[in-house]
Coordinates of C-alpha atoms in Angstrom, one line a residue:
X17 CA 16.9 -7.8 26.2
X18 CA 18.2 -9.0 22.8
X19 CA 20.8 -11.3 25.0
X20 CA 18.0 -13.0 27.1
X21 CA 16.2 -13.4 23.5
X22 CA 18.8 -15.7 21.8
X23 CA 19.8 -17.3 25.3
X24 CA 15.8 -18.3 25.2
X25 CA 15.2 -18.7 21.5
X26 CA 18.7 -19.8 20.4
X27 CA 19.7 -20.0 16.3
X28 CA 15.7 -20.1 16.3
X29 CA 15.6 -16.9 16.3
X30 CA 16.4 -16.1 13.7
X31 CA 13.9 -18.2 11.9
X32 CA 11.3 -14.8 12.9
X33 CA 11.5 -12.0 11.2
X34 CA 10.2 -10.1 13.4
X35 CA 12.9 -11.0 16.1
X36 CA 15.5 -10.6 13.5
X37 CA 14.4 -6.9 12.5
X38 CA 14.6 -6.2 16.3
X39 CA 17.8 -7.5 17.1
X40 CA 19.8 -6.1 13.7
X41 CA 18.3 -2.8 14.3
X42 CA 19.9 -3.0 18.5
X43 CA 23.5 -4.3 16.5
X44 CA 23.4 -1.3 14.3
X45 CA 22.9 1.1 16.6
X46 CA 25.8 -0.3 18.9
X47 CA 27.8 -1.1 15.7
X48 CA 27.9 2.7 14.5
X49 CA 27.6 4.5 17.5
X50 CA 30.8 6.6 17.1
X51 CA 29.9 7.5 13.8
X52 CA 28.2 11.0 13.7
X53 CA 26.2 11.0 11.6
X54 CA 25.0 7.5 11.4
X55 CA 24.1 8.2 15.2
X56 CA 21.3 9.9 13.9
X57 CA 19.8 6.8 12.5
X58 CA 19.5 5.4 16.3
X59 CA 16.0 7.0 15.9
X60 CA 15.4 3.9 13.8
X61 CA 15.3 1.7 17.4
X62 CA 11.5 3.2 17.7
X63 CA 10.7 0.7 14.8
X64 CA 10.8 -2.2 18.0
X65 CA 7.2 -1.3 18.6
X66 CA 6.3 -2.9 15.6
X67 CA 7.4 -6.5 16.7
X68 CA 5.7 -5.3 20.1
X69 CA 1.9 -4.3 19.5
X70 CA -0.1 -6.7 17.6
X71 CA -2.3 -4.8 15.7
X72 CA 1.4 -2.7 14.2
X73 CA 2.7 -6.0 13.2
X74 CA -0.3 -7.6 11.0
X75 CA -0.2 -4.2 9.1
X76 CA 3.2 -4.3 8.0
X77 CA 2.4 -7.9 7.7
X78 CA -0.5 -6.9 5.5
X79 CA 1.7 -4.6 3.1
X80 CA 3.8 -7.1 3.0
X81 CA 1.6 -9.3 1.7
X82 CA 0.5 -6.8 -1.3
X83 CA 3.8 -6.1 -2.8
X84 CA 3.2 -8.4 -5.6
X85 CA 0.3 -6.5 -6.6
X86 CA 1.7 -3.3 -5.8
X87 CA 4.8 -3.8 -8.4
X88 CA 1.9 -4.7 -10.9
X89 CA 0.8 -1.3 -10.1
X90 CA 3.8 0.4 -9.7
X91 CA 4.7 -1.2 -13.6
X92 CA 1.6 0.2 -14.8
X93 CA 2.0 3.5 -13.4
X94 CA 5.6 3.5 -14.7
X95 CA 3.7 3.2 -18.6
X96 CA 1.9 5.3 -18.1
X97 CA 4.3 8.5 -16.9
X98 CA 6.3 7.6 -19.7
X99 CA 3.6 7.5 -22.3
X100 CA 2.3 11.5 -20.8
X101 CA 5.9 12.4 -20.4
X102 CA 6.8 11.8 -24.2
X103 CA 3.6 13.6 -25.2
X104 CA 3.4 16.1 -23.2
X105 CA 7.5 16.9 -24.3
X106 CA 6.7 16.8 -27.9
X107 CA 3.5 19.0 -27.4
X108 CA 4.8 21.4 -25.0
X109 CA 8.5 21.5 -25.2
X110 CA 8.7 25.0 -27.0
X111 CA 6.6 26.5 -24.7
X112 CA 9.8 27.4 -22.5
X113 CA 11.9 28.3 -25.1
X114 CA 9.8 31.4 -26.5
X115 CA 9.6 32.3 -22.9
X116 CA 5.5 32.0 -22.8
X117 CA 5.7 30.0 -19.9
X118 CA 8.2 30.7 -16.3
X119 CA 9.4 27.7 -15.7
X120 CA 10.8 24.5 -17.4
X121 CA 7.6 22.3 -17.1
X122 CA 7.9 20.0 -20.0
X123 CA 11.1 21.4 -21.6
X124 CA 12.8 17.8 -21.7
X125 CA 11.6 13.8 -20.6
X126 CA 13.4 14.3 -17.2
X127 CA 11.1 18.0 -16.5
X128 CA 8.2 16.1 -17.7
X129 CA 8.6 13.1 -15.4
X130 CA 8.7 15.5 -12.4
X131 CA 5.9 17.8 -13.9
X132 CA 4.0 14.8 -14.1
X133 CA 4.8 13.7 -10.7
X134 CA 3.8 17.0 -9.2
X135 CA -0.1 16.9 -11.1
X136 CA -0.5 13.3 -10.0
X137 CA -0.2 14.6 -6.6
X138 CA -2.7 17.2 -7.3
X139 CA 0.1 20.1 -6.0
X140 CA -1.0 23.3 -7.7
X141 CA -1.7 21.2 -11.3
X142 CA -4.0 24.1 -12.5
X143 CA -1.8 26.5 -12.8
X144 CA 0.2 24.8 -14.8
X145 CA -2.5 24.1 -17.0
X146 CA -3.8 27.7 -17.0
X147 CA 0.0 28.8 -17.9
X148 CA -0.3 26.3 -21.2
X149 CA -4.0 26.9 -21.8
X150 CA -2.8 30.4 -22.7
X151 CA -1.0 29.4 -25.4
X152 CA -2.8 26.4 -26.4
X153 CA -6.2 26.2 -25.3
X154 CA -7.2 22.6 -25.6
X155 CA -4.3 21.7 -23.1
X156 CA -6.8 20.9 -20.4
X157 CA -8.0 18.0 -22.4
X158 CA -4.6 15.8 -22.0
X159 CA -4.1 17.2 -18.2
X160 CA -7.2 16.2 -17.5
X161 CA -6.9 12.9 -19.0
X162 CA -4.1 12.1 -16.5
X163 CA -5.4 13.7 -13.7
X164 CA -8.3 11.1 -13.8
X165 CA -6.0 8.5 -14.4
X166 CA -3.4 8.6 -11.9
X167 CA -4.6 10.9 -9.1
X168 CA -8.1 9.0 -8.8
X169 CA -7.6 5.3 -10.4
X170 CA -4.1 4.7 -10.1
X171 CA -4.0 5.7 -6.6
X172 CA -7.6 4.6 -5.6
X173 CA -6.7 1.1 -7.0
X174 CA -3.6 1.1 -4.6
X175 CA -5.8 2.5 -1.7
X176 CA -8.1 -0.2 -2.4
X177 CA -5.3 -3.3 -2.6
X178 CA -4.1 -2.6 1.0
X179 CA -7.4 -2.2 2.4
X180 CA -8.6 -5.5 0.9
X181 CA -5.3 -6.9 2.3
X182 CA -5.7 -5.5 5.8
X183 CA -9.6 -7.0 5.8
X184 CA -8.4 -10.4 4.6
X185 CA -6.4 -10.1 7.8
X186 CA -8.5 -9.0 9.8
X187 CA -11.2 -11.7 8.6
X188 CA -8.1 -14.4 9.3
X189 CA -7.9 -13.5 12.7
X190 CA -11.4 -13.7 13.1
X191 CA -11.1 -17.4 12.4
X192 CA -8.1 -18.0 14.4
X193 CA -10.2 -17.1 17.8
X194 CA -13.1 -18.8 16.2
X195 CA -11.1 -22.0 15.4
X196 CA -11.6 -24.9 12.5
X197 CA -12.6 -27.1 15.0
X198 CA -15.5 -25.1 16.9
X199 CA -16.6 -24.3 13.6
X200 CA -16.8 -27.2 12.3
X201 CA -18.5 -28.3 15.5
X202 CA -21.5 -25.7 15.2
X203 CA -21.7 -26.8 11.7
X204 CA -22.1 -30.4 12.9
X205 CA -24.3 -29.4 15.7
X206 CA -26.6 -27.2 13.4
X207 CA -27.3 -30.0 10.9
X208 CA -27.9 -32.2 13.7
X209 CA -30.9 -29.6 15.2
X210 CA -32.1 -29.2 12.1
X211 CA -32.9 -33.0 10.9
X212 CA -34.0 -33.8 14.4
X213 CA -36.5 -31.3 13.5
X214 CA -37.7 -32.4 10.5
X215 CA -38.1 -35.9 11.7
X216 CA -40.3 -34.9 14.3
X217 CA -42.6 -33.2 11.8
X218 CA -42.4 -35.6 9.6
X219 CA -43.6 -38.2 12.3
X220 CA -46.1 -35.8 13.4
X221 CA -47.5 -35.9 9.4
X222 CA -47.9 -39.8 9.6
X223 CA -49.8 -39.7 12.4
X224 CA -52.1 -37.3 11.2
X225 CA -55.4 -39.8 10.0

């Protein structure tokens, strides 16, 4: 298949990504076949559907389209983990130490990155708070703080860039079956019924005595 492919499309192939993407992933597989445990990786071969079904293809087109915005986000959510993590280590880093808590959550940046990590997913976040509340019972006020920020803006505000990216597409597509020039056409058309109209009432006015 690849071979039929750049006898039809020639060095124009590789002008589509799409057709590029299908044919390095057919090179690699070939390529490290004796390897063992790159073999594995042949799994990778399934991604072809993607150049194949339509609808596949203007998704990943789609994100593709977002990843400016997404590393906007991604910076922003970057500042903010650090800004928690170097709080929450100065407020919380004896905790571990005097042995009132069981595990390492905010003992150091690195524990406090991950700690983070794991509450922004919403994995078992209360009970690390309740742990901390014991000691210091206004801690829920700074987990909640970044619950609300990162588990519900943050990510919300990434939900919400690739959905408006996928309904620009969508709405894109809609015009490509439409067409600029039949719309412009019932445009033309519409403007024509509608002064047609008016003439004729207005000629109907005149003769009125």
């Amino acid at each position: 298949e690849s071979s039929m492919q750049i006898l039809f499309h020639g060095w124009t192939l590789f002008k589509d990504g799409f057709l590029t993407f299908d044919l390095l992933i057919v090179v690699m597989s070939w390529a490290l076949e004796g390897t063992q445990v790159i073999r594995a990786f042949r799994i990778f071969r399934a991604l072809r559907l993607v150049t194949r079904i339509s609808t596949m293809r203007n998704l990943v087109l789609a994100l593709f389209s977002v990843i400016p915005k997404m590393t906007a986000i991604f910076m922003l959510l970057l500042l903010i983990f650090y800004i928690f993590a170097v709080m929450f280590t100065q407020l919380f880093k004896d905790l571990y130490r005097d042995g009132l808590v069981p595990e390492p959550y905010f003992s150091g940046l690195a524990y406090s990155l991950f700690t983070l990590f794991q509450m922004m997913t919403l994995d078992e976040w209360a009970n690390i708070q309740y742990e901390i509340a014991e000691t210091y019972s206004w801690a829920w006020i700074p987990f909640l703080v970044f619950i609300v920020i990162t588990g519900f803006v943050v990510v919300n505000l990434i939900i919400a860039v690739i959905c408006d990216a996928v309904h620009v597409m969508g709405g894109d597509e809609k015009a490509g079956l439409i067409g600029d020039d039949d719309e412009s056409y019932f445009s033309r058309e519409s403007n024509r019924v509608y002064k047609d109209r008016e003439g004729r009432m207005s000629g109907r006015e005149n003769n009125l005595p």
